[in-house]
């Protein structure tokens, strides 16, 4: 039998539970931050949980009313439980970018995060506390007395907040200034604020008027061409550059493409740390620093500009979609239920895109238009890395055949991830071999990953860390180019110069828009030559 509790006592217990359980990730960040300070005031440190409990007590009091208290806080507990697990086990921060990524995650992808650890966490920190709250009898007094008690409760907690702020204002200001990421781990205030911002931007604000750009785009060839051009753009998923042999990695993760004289652009920075941001950003006219997702959805991408110029553009997807980039050109998503040895009803291995490419190139065509074919691979998508490659590509062992990757050894986790890179390399080699065999076009290929991945470094897993403090593991990505001499010559480029671009500095996904336009010799007012990676290699 549950004892009857006052509203204020329930509010305080909820605040205490949120601080002492759901904010363990926050206190881990605080602990790391304090370790870098030369002097630590133990009294200041002791006030941090007290400050949070008092502050949460005030905030929670605003929702502690009859008919609202139980449903509101049960929902908040269940949501916070999931956010807590992602933050505690993987170091994930739920800012607006991660909220957007969550909203755009399909069911098959979401299920990869379901494992015994996540289920047990949800039961212990979500369902059980919710049941306790549901069962507890709350003593609601007459509205006048209840309001007076609530005001006294809020006032007392505000006095605690004010007293701590008055005595330790400089300590808090200094700590937060040097540890800006700490506030992003406070549950539930930060993820609720991020979700509200996302909903406001995407559902409550009036849609922006769509703006076309590059309508003046046209192809101006440097010389008559014997064959039209074909560029296959492979968009990678969750591949970080540091695990590529091309960038000095000691393991043989790129043996298949090694024979094709690939050009590996160095120190390439991503536009974001999650697909929902990076993908539309890298194909947009906007740079990372001025990127706005709402604006990006309301204007033409480089795919559209190429289409305006008469380029035959198509997008084939084996991941989570093109995030609006390809909506106005030919596009399709691989059917995960198709009768194929590479598909299991939840995911397809990237071999399906190689088969798709062969089928598309075998279709009849007049052969007069230049073509861009984008292949969006599932690549190294986690946490179920082991599902991304077939057994014959299981070179690095022992691997980690599970989704709760935080419970794998460091060796197993890296082995599994490296197998995904190895398989991607195999796929890229097959694409190049396919392009070499066709005779209708002058072909070239580029591969660029959307973002990187953390594999436990600094306690972080997966991706999506806010860019302001994201580690290089999540922001430095591979950009590989296969450009035969015949393609370079037909485009007025010096082949040796293209090879030398491996040492070019300050390259990022911001360069993709203009590089694609440049590859097809598209002239338009939206083209910026200084951002075209290959511009310096063209004969004047």
Coordinates of C-alpha atoms in Angstrom, one line a residue:
X1 CA 0.0 0.0 0.0
X2 CA 1.5 3.3 -1.1
X3 CA 1.6 6.1 1.4
X4 CA -0.2 9.4 0.6
X5 CA 2.3 12.1 -0.4
X6 CA 1.9 15.8 -0.7
X7 CA 2.3 17.5 -4.1
X8 CA 5.4 19.3 -3.0
X9 CA 7.0 16.1 -1.7
X10 CA 6.3 14.3 -5.0
X11 CA 7.8 17.2 -6.9
X12 CA 10.9 17.2 -4.7
X13 CA 11.3 13.4 -5.1
X14 CA 11.0 13.7 -8.9
X15 CA 13.6 16.4 -8.9
X16 CA 15.9 14.3 -6.8
X17 CA 15.4 11.3 -9.0
X18 CA 16.2 13.3 -12.2
X19 CA 19.3 14.8 -10.7
X20 CA 20.7 11.6 -9.1
X21 CA 19.9 9.2 -11.9
X22 CA 19.3 10.9 -15.3
X23 CA 22.0 13.4 -14.8
X24 CA 24.9 10.9 -14.2
X25 CA 26.2 11.8 -17.7
X26 CA 26.2 15.5 -16.7
X27 CA 28.2 14.7 -13.5
X28 CA 30.7 12.7 -15.6
X29 CA 31.3 15.8 -17.7
X30 CA 31.6 17.9 -14.6
X31 CA 34.1 15.4 -13.1
X32 CA 36.3 15.6 -16.3
X33 CA 36.1 19.3 -16.2
X34 CA 37.2 19.6 -12.6
X35 CA 40.1 17.3 -13.3
X36 CA 41.6 20.0 -15.5
X37 CA 41.4 22.7 -12.8
X38 CA 44.4 23.5 -10.7
X39 CA 42.3 24.3 -7.6
X40 CA 39.0 22.6 -6.7
X41 CA 36.7 24.1 -4.0
X42 CA 34.9 21.1 -2.4
X43 CA 32.1 23.2 -1.1
X44 CA 31.4 24.5 -4.6
X45 CA 31.4 21.0 -6.0
X46 CA 28.9 19.9 -3.3
X47 CA 26.5 22.7 -4.2
X48 CA 26.1 21.5 -7.8
X49 CA 23.6 18.7 -7.2
X50 CA 21.9 20.8 -4.5
X51 CA 21.6 23.7 -7.1
X52 CA 20.1 21.3 -9.7
X53 CA 17.6 19.7 -7.3
X54 CA 16.4 23.1 -6.1
X55 CA 16.2 24.4 -9.7
X56 CA 14.3 21.3 -10.9
X57 CA 12.0 21.6 -8.0
X58 CA 11.0 25.1 -9.1
X59 CA 10.6 24.0 -12.8
X60 CA 8.7 20.8 -12.0
X61 CA 6.3 22.7 -9.7
X62 CA 5.0 24.5 -12.8
X63 CA 3.6 21.2 -14.0
X64 CA 2.6 19.7 -10.6
X65 CA -1.1 20.1 -10.7
X66 CA -4.0 17.7 -10.4
X67 CA -4.8 15.8 -13.7
X68 CA -1.4 17.0 -15.2
X69 CA 1.2 15.8 -12.7
X70 CA 1.1 12.0 -13.4
X71 CA 0.7 11.9 -17.2
X72 CA 3.2 14.7 -17.7
X73 CA 6.0 13.3 -15.5
X74 CA 5.4 9.7 -16.6
X75 CA 5.9 10.8 -20.2
X76 CA 8.9 12.9 -19.2
X77 CA 10.5 9.9 -17.3
X78 CA 10.1 7.6 -20.3
X79 CA 11.6 10.1 -22.7
X80 CA 14.4 11.0 -20.3
X81 CA 15.2 7.3 -19.8
X82 CA 16.1 6.8 -23.5
X83 CA 18.0 10.1 -23.6
X84 CA 19.9 9.1 -20.4
X85 CA 21.0 5.8 -21.9
X86 CA 22.3 7.3 -25.1
X87 CA 24.2 10.0 -23.2
X88 CA 25.5 7.6 -20.5
X89 CA 26.6 4.7 -22.7
X90 CA 27.5 6.5 -25.9
X91 CA 28.1 10.2 -24.9
X92 CA 25.3 11.3 -27.3
X93 CA 24.1 14.9 -26.9
X94 CA 20.5 15.6 -27.9
X95 CA 20.8 19.0 -29.5
X96 CA 18.6 20.2 -32.4
X97 CA 20.8 18.3 -34.9
X98 CA 20.4 15.0 -33.1
X99 CA 16.7 15.6 -32.5
X100 CA 16.3 16.1 -36.3
X101 CA 18.3 12.9 -36.9
X102 CA 16.1 11.1 -34.4
X103 CA 12.9 12.3 -36.1
X104 CA 14.2 11.2 -39.5
X105 CA 15.4 7.7 -38.4
X106 CA 13.4 4.9 -40.0
X107 CA 12.1 1.9 -38.0
X108 CA 14.8 -0.5 -39.2
X109 CA 17.5 1.9 -38.2
X110 CA 15.9 2.6 -34.8
X111 CA 15.7 -1.1 -34.0
X112 CA 19.5 -1.4 -34.3
X113 CA 19.7 0.5 -31.0
X114 CA 17.5 -2.1 -29.3
X115 CA 19.5 -4.6 -27.2
X116 CA 19.4 -6.1 -23.7
X117 CA 21.2 -3.2 -22.1
X118 CA 18.9 -0.5 -23.6
X119 CA 15.8 -2.6 -22.7
X120 CA 17.1 -3.2 -19.1
X121 CA 17.8 0.5 -18.7
X122 CA 14.3 1.4 -20.0
X123 CA 12.7 -1.0 -17.5
X124 CA 14.8 0.2 -14.5
X125 CA 14.9 3.9 -15.1
X126 CA 11.7 4.4 -17.2
X127 CA 9.0 1.9 -16.6
X128 CA 9.5 1.1 -12.9
X129 CA 9.7 4.8 -11.8
X130 CA 6.6 5.5 -14.0
X131 CA 4.7 2.7 -12.3
X132 CA 5.7 4.0 -8.9
X133 CA 4.5 7.4 -9.8
X134 CA 1.2 6.0 -11.2
X135 CA 0.6 4.0 -8.1
X136 CA 1.4 6.6 -5.5
X137 CA -1.5 8.4 -3.8
X138 CA -1.1 12.2 -4.0
X139 CA -2.8 14.3 -1.3
X140 CA -4.3 17.3 -3.2
X141 CA -5.5 20.0 -0.9
X142 CA -8.1 22.6 -1.7
X143 CA -6.9 24.9 -4.4
X144 CA -6.2 27.9 -2.2
X145 CA -4.1 25.9 0.3
X146 CA -2.4 24.0 -2.4
X147 CA -1.4 27.2 -4.2
X148 CA -0.1 28.7 -1.0
X149 CA 2.0 25.6 -0.2
X150 CA 3.3 25.6 -3.8
X151 CA 4.4 29.2 -3.7
X152 CA 6.2 28.6 -0.4
X153 CA 7.9 25.6 -1.9
X154 CA 9.0 27.5 -4.9
X155 CA 10.1 30.4 -2.8
X156 CA 12.2 28.2 -0.6
X157 CA 13.9 26.6 -3.5
X158 CA 14.5 29.9 -5.2
X159 CA 16.2 31.1 -2.0
X160 CA 18.5 28.0 -2.2
X161 CA 19.3 28.8 -5.9
X162 CA 19.9 32.5 -5.1
X163 CA 22.1 31.7 -2.1
X164 CA 24.3 29.3 -4.1
X165 CA 24.5 31.7 -7.0
X166 CA 25.5 34.6 -4.8
X167 CA 28.2 32.6 -3.0
X168 CA 29.6 30.7 -6.0
X169 CA 28.7 32.8 -9.1
X170 CA 32.3 33.2 -10.2
X171 CA 33.0 29.5 -9.8
X172 CA 29.9 28.5 -11.9
X173 CA 30.7 31.2 -14.5
X174 CA 34.3 30.1 -14.8
X175 CA 33.5 26.4 -14.9
X176 CA 30.8 26.7 -17.6
X177 CA 33.0 29.0 -19.6
X178 CA 35.7 26.3 -19.8
X179 CA 33.2 23.4 -20.1
X180 CA 30.5 24.7 -22.4
X181 CA 29.4 21.2 -23.3
X182 CA 28.3 20.5 -19.7
X183 CA 24.9 22.2 -20.0
X184 CA 24.1 20.0 -23.0
X185 CA 24.1 16.9 -20.8
X186 CA 21.5 18.2 -18.3
X187 CA 18.4 16.1 -18.5
X188 CA 15.6 16.9 -19.2
X189 CA 16.0 20.7 -19.8
X190 CA 18.4 20.5 -22.7
X191 CA 16.8 17.9 -24.9
X192 CA 13.3 19.4 -24.2
X193 CA 14.6 22.8 -25.3
X194 CA 16.2 21.2 -28.4
X195 CA 13.0 19.4 -29.3
X196 CA 10.9 22.5 -28.9
X197 CA 13.3 24.4 -31.1
X198 CA 13.2 21.7 -33.7
X199 CA 9.3 21.5 -33.7
X200 CA 9.1 25.3 -33.9
X201 CA 11.5 25.4 -36.9
X202 CA 10.0 22.5 -38.8
X203 CA 6.3 22.5 -37.9
X204 CA 5.2 25.8 -36.4
X205 CA 6.9 28.4 -38.6
X206 CA 5.4 29.3 -41.9
X207 CA 7.3 27.5 -44.8
X208 CA 9.8 29.6 -46.5
X209 CA 9.1 30.4 -50.1
X210 CA 11.0 28.0 -52.3
X211 CA 13.9 29.6 -54.2
X212 CA 15.4 28.2 -57.4
X213 CA 19.0 29.0 -58.1
X214 CA 21.4 28.4 -61.0
X215 CA 18.6 28.7 -63.6
X216 CA 21.3 30.2 -65.9
X217 CA 23.4 27.0 -65.6
X218 CA 24.8 25.7 -68.9
X219 CA 27.6 23.4 -69.9
X220 CA 30.5 25.1 -71.7
X221 CA 33.1 22.5 -72.7
X222 CA 36.8 23.5 -73.1
X223 CA 36.9 21.5 -76.3
X224 CA 34.6 19.2 -78.3
X225 CA 34.2 15.8 -76.5
X226 CA 34.2 12.4 -78.2
X227 CA 32.2 11.0 -75.3
X228 CA 29.8 12.4 -72.7
X229 CA 31.0 12.4 -69.1
X230 CA 29.8 10.1 -66.4
X231 CA 30.5 10.8 -62.8
X232 CA 29.5 8.4 -60.1
X233 CA 29.4 10.1 -56.7
X234 CA 29.4 7.6 -53.8
X235 CA 28.2 9.2 -50.5
X236 CA 29.6 7.3 -47.6
X237 CA 28.0 6.7 -44.2
X238 CA 29.8 7.1 -40.9
X239 CA 33.3 6.6 -42.3
X240 CA 36.1 8.4 -40.5
X241 CA 39.3 9.2 -42.3
X242 CA 41.7 7.9 -39.6
X243 CA 40.7 4.3 -40.3
X244 CA 41.7 4.6 -44.0
X245 CA 45.0 3.2 -45.1
X246 CA 45.2 6.2 -47.5
X247 CA 45.6 8.5 -44.5
X248 CA 48.3 6.6 -42.7
X249 CA 46.3 4.0 -40.9
X250 CA 48.5 1.0 -40.3
X251 CA 45.9 -1.6 -41.2
X252 CA 45.2 -2.7 -44.8
X253 CA 41.7 -1.3 -45.0
X254 CA 42.0 -0.2 -48.7
X255 CA 43.5 -3.1 -50.6
X256 CA 40.8 -3.3 -53.3
X257 CA 41.1 0.3 -54.6
X258 CA 44.9 0.5 -54.2
X259 CA 45.4 -0.6 -57.8
X260 CA 43.3 2.2 -59.2
X261 CA 45.5 5.2 -58.4
X262 CA 43.0 6.8 -56.1
X263 CA 43.6 10.4 -55.1
X264 CA 42.9 10.8 -51.4
X265 CA 42.1 14.5 -50.4
X266 CA 43.6 15.1 -47.0
X267 CA 42.1 16.5 -43.8
X268 CA 38.6 16.9 -45.2
X269 CA 36.1 18.4 -42.7
X270 CA 32.5 17.4 -42.6
X271 CA 29.6 19.9 -42.5
X272 CA 28.0 18.1 -39.5
X273 CA 28.2 15.1 -37.3
X274 CA 24.9 13.5 -38.3
X275 CA 23.4 12.6 -41.7
X276 CA 20.4 14.8 -41.2
X277 CA 22.7 17.8 -41.2
X278 CA 25.7 16.8 -43.2
X279 CA 23.9 15.4 -46.2
X280 CA 21.8 18.4 -47.1
X281 CA 24.6 20.8 -46.1
X282 CA 27.2 19.2 -48.3
X283 CA 25.0 19.4 -51.4
X284 CA 23.7 23.0 -50.6
X285 CA 25.1 26.3 -51.6
X286 CA 25.6 27.2 -48.0
X287 CA 28.8 26.6 -46.1
X288 CA 28.9 24.9 -42.7
X289 CA 29.2 28.2 -40.8
X290 CA 26.1 29.7 -42.4
X291 CA 24.1 26.5 -42.9
X292 CA 20.5 26.5 -42.0
X293 CA 18.4 23.4 -42.5
X294 CA 15.2 25.2 -43.0
X295 CA 16.6 27.4 -45.7
X296 CA 18.3 24.4 -47.4
X297 CA 15.0 22.6 -47.8
X298 CA 13.6 25.8 -49.4
X299 CA 16.2 26.2 -52.2
X300 CA 17.8 24.2 -55.0
X301 CA 20.7 21.9 -54.2
X302 CA 23.6 21.3 -56.5
X303 CA 21.6 18.3 -57.9
X304 CA 19.0 20.8 -59.1
X305 CA 21.5 23.2 -60.6
X306 CA 23.1 20.3 -62.5
X307 CA 19.6 19.3 -63.7
X308 CA 19.1 22.9 -64.9
X309 CA 22.2 22.6 -66.9
X310 CA 20.9 19.5 -68.7
X311 CA 23.0 17.0 -66.8
X312 CA 21.2 13.6 -66.5
X313 CA 21.0 13.3 -62.7
X314 CA 19.9 10.3 -60.6
X315 CA 20.2 9.3 -56.9
X316 CA 20.0 5.7 -55.7
X317 CA 19.9 5.2 -51.9
X318 CA 20.7 2.2 -49.6
X319 CA 20.6 4.3 -46.5
X320 CA 18.1 6.6 -44.8
X321 CA 17.2 8.7 -47.9
X322 CA 18.6 11.9 -49.4
X323 CA 17.1 14.3 -46.8
X324 CA 15.5 16.4 -49.5
X325 CA 18.6 16.8 -51.7
X326 CA 17.3 14.6 -54.5
X327 CA 13.6 15.2 -54.3
X328 CA 13.3 17.0 -57.7
X329 CA 15.5 14.6 -59.7
X330 CA 15.3 10.9 -60.5
X331 CA 15.7 9.0 -57.3
X332 CA 14.8 5.7 -55.6
X333 CA 15.5 3.9 -52.3
X334 CA 16.6 0.3 -52.4
X335 CA 13.7 -2.0 -51.3
X336 CA 15.0 -3.9 -48.2
X337 CA 12.4 -6.6 -48.8
X338 CA 13.5 -7.4 -52.3
X339 CA 14.4 -10.9 -53.2
X340 CA 18.2 -10.6 -52.9
X341 CA 20.9 -12.5 -51.0
X342 CA 22.1 -9.1 -49.9
X343 CA 18.8 -8.0 -48.1
X344 CA 17.3 -9.4 -44.9
X345 CA 14.1 -7.3 -44.7
X346 CA 15.8 -4.7 -42.4
X347 CA 18.9 -3.7 -44.4
X348 CA 20.7 -4.4 -47.6
X349 CA 24.4 -4.7 -48.0
X350 CA 25.9 -2.2 -50.4
X351 CA 26.5 -4.8 -53.1
X352 CA 22.9 -4.0 -54.2
X353 CA 24.0 -0.5 -55.3
X354 CA 26.7 -2.0 -57.5
X355 CA 24.1 -4.2 -59.1
X356 CA 21.8 -1.2 -59.5
X357 CA 24.6 0.8 -61.2
X358 CA 25.2 -2.1 -63.6
X359 CA 21.6 -2.3 -64.4
X360 CA 21.2 1.4 -65.0
X361 CA 24.3 1.6 -67.2
X362 CA 23.0 -1.3 -69.3
X363 CA 19.7 0.5 -70.0
X364 CA 19.3 2.0 -73.5
X365 CA 20.4 5.7 -73.8
X366 CA 21.0 8.1 -76.5
X367 CA 24.4 8.7 -75.0
X368 CA 24.4 12.4 -75.7
X369 CA 24.0 13.8 -72.2
X370 CA 26.5 14.0 -69.4
X371 CA 25.4 12.0 -66.3
X372 CA 25.8 12.2 -62.6
X373 CA 24.8 9.1 -60.6
X374 CA 24.8 9.3 -56.8
X375 CA 25.0 6.1 -54.8
X376 CA 24.2 6.6 -51.1
X377 CA 25.7 3.6 -49.3
X378 CA 24.9 2.3 -45.8
X379 CA 28.7 2.0 -45.3
X380 CA 29.7 1.9 -41.7
X381 CA 26.3 2.7 -40.1
X382 CA 26.3 1.7 -36.4
X383 CA 25.9 0.5 -33.9
X384 CA 25.3 -2.8 -35.7
X385 CA 28.5 -2.5 -37.7
X386 CA 28.7 -6.3 -38.1
X387 CA 25.6 -6.3 -40.3
X388 CA 27.3 -4.1 -42.9
X389 CA 29.7 -6.7 -44.3
X390 CA 29.4 -10.3 -45.5
X391 CA 31.4 -13.1 -43.9
X392 CA 34.0 -13.1 -46.7
X393 CA 34.9 -9.5 -45.7
X394 CA 35.3 -10.5 -42.0
X395 CA 39.1 -10.0 -42.2
X396 CA 39.7 -8.4 -38.8
X397 CA 38.8 -10.7 -35.9
X398 CA 37.6 -11.1 -33.3
X399 CA 34.8 -8.7 -34.2
X400 CA 31.7 -7.5 -32.3
X401 CA 28.5 -9.2 -33.5
X402 CA 26.2 -7.1 -31.3
X403 CA 24.6 -3.7 -31.0
X404 CA 25.5 -2.9 -27.4
X405 CA 29.0 -1.9 -28.7
X406 CA 30.0 -0.3 -25.3
X407 CA 30.2 -3.9 -24.0
X408 CA 32.6 -5.1 -26.6
X409 CA 36.4 -4.9 -26.1
X410 CA 38.2 -2.1 -27.8
X411 CA 39.9 -4.6 -30.1
X412 CA 36.5 -6.2 -31.1
X413 CA 34.9 -2.9 -31.8
X414 CA 37.7 -1.5 -33.9
X415 CA 37.9 -4.8 -35.8
X416 CA 34.2 -4.7 -36.6
X417 CA 34.4 -1.1 -37.8
X418 CA 37.5 -1.7 -39.9
X419 CA 35.7 -4.6 -41.6
X420 CA 33.0 -2.1 -42.7
X421 CA 35.7 0.2 -44.2
X422 CA 37.2 -2.8 -45.9
X423 CA 33.9 -3.8 -47.4
X424 CA 33.3 -0.2 -48.6
X425 CA 36.6 -0.3 -50.3
X426 CA 35.6 -3.5 -52.0
X427 CA 32.3 -1.8 -53.2
X428 CA 34.3 1.2 -54.5
X429 CA 36.6 -1.1 -56.4
X430 CA 33.7 -2.8 -58.0
X431 CA 32.2 0.5 -59.0
X432 CA 35.5 1.6 -60.7
X433 CA 35.8 -1.8 -62.4
X434 CA 32.2 -1.4 -63.7
X435 CA 33.0 2.1 -65.0
X436 CA 36.1 0.9 -66.8
X437 CA 34.1 -1.7 -68.7
X438 CA 31.6 0.6 -70.2
X439 CA 32.4 2.4 -73.5
X440 CA 29.7 5.0 -73.9
X441 CA 31.0 7.5 -71.4
X442 CA 34.2 9.1 -70.1
X443 CA 33.9 8.0 -66.5
X444 CA 35.2 9.2 -63.1
X445 CA 34.2 8.5 -59.5
X446 CA 34.3 10.3 -56.2
X447 CA 33.7 9.0 -52.7
X448 CA 32.9 11.3 -49.8
X449 CA 31.6 10.3 -46.4
X450 CA 28.9 12.3 -44.6
X451 CA 30.5 12.3 -41.2
X452 CA 32.8 10.2 -39.0
X453 CA 32.3 8.1 -35.9
X454 CA 33.6 7.8 -32.4
X455 CA 34.6 4.3 -31.2
X456 CA 34.9 4.9 -27.5
X457 CA 37.5 7.7 -27.6
X458 CA 37.0 10.0 -24.6
X459 CA 34.0 8.0 -23.7
X460 CA 32.1 8.8 -26.9
X461 CA 30.5 6.3 -29.2
X462 CA 28.6 6.7 -32.5
X463 CA 28.2 10.3 -33.8
X464 CA 26.1 13.4 -33.4
X465 CA 28.2 15.3 -30.9
X466 CA 27.5 19.1 -31.3
X467 CA 30.1 20.4 -33.8
X468 CA 31.5 23.0 -31.4
X469 CA 33.2 20.3 -29.4
X470 CA 32.9 17.3 -31.6
X471 CA 36.1 15.2 -31.8
X472 CA 38.1 14.8 -35.0
X473 CA 36.9 11.2 -35.2
X474 CA 33.4 12.6 -36.1
X475 CA 34.4 15.5 -38.3
X476 CA 37.4 14.3 -40.4
X477 CA 36.2 12.2 -43.3
X478 CA 37.6 10.5 -46.4
X479 CA 37.3 12.0 -49.9
X480 CA 38.6 9.7 -52.6
X481 CA 38.8 10.5 -56.3
X482 CA 39.3 8.1 -59.3
X483 CA 39.9 10.2 -62.3
X484 CA 41.4 8.6 -65.4
X485 CA 43.8 10.7 -67.5
X486 CA 41.2 10.6 -70.4
X487 CA 38.6 12.2 -68.2
X488 CA 41.0 14.8 -66.9
X489 CA 42.2 15.6 -70.4
X490 CA 38.6 15.9 -71.8
X491 CA 37.9 18.4 -69.0
X492 CA 41.0 20.5 -69.7
X493 CA 42.8 19.3 -66.5
X494 CA 46.4 18.4 -66.0
X495 CA 46.4 14.8 -64.6
X496 CA 49.6 15.2 -62.6
X497 CA 48.0 18.3 -60.9
X498 CA 45.0 16.2 -59.9
X499 CA 47.3 13.7 -58.2
X500 CA 49.0 16.5 -56.3
X501 CA 45.8 17.6 -54.7
X502 CA 46.4 15.1 -51.9
X503 CA 48.5 17.9 -50.3
X504 CA 45.9 20.6 -50.8
X505 CA 44.9 22.3 -47.5
X506 CA 41.5 23.6 -46.2
X507 CA 39.2 21.2 -47.9
X508 CA 35.8 20.4 -46.5
X509 CA 32.4 19.4 -47.7
X510 CA 31.8 23.1 -48.4
X511 CA 33.8 22.4 -51.6
X512 CA 31.5 19.7 -53.0
X513 CA 28.9 22.0 -54.6
X514 CA 31.4 23.9 -56.8
X515 CA 33.5 20.8 -57.4
X516 CA 30.6 18.9 -58.9
X517 CA 29.7 21.9 -61.1
X518 CA 33.3 22.2 -62.2
X519 CA 33.5 18.5 -63.1
X520 CA 30.8 19.0 -65.6
X521 CA 32.0 22.4 -66.8
X522 CA 28.8 24.1 -65.7
X523 CA 28.9 27.8 -65.9
X524 CA 26.4 29.7 -63.7
X525 CA 26.4 32.7 -61.4
X526 CA 26.2 30.5 -58.3
X527 CA 29.5 28.7 -59.2
X528 CA 32.5 29.8 -57.1
X529 CA 35.7 28.8 -58.7
X530 CA 37.8 29.3 -55.5
X531 CA 35.8 26.5 -53.9
X532 CA 36.2 24.0 -56.8
X533 CA 38.8 21.5 -55.7
X534 CA 40.0 20.9 -59.3
X535 CA 39.9 24.5 -60.5
X536 CA 43.6 25.0 -60.1
X537 CA 44.3 22.0 -62.3
X538 CA 42.5 23.3 -65.3
X539 CA 44.5 24.7 -68.2
X540 CA 44.0 28.4 -68.6

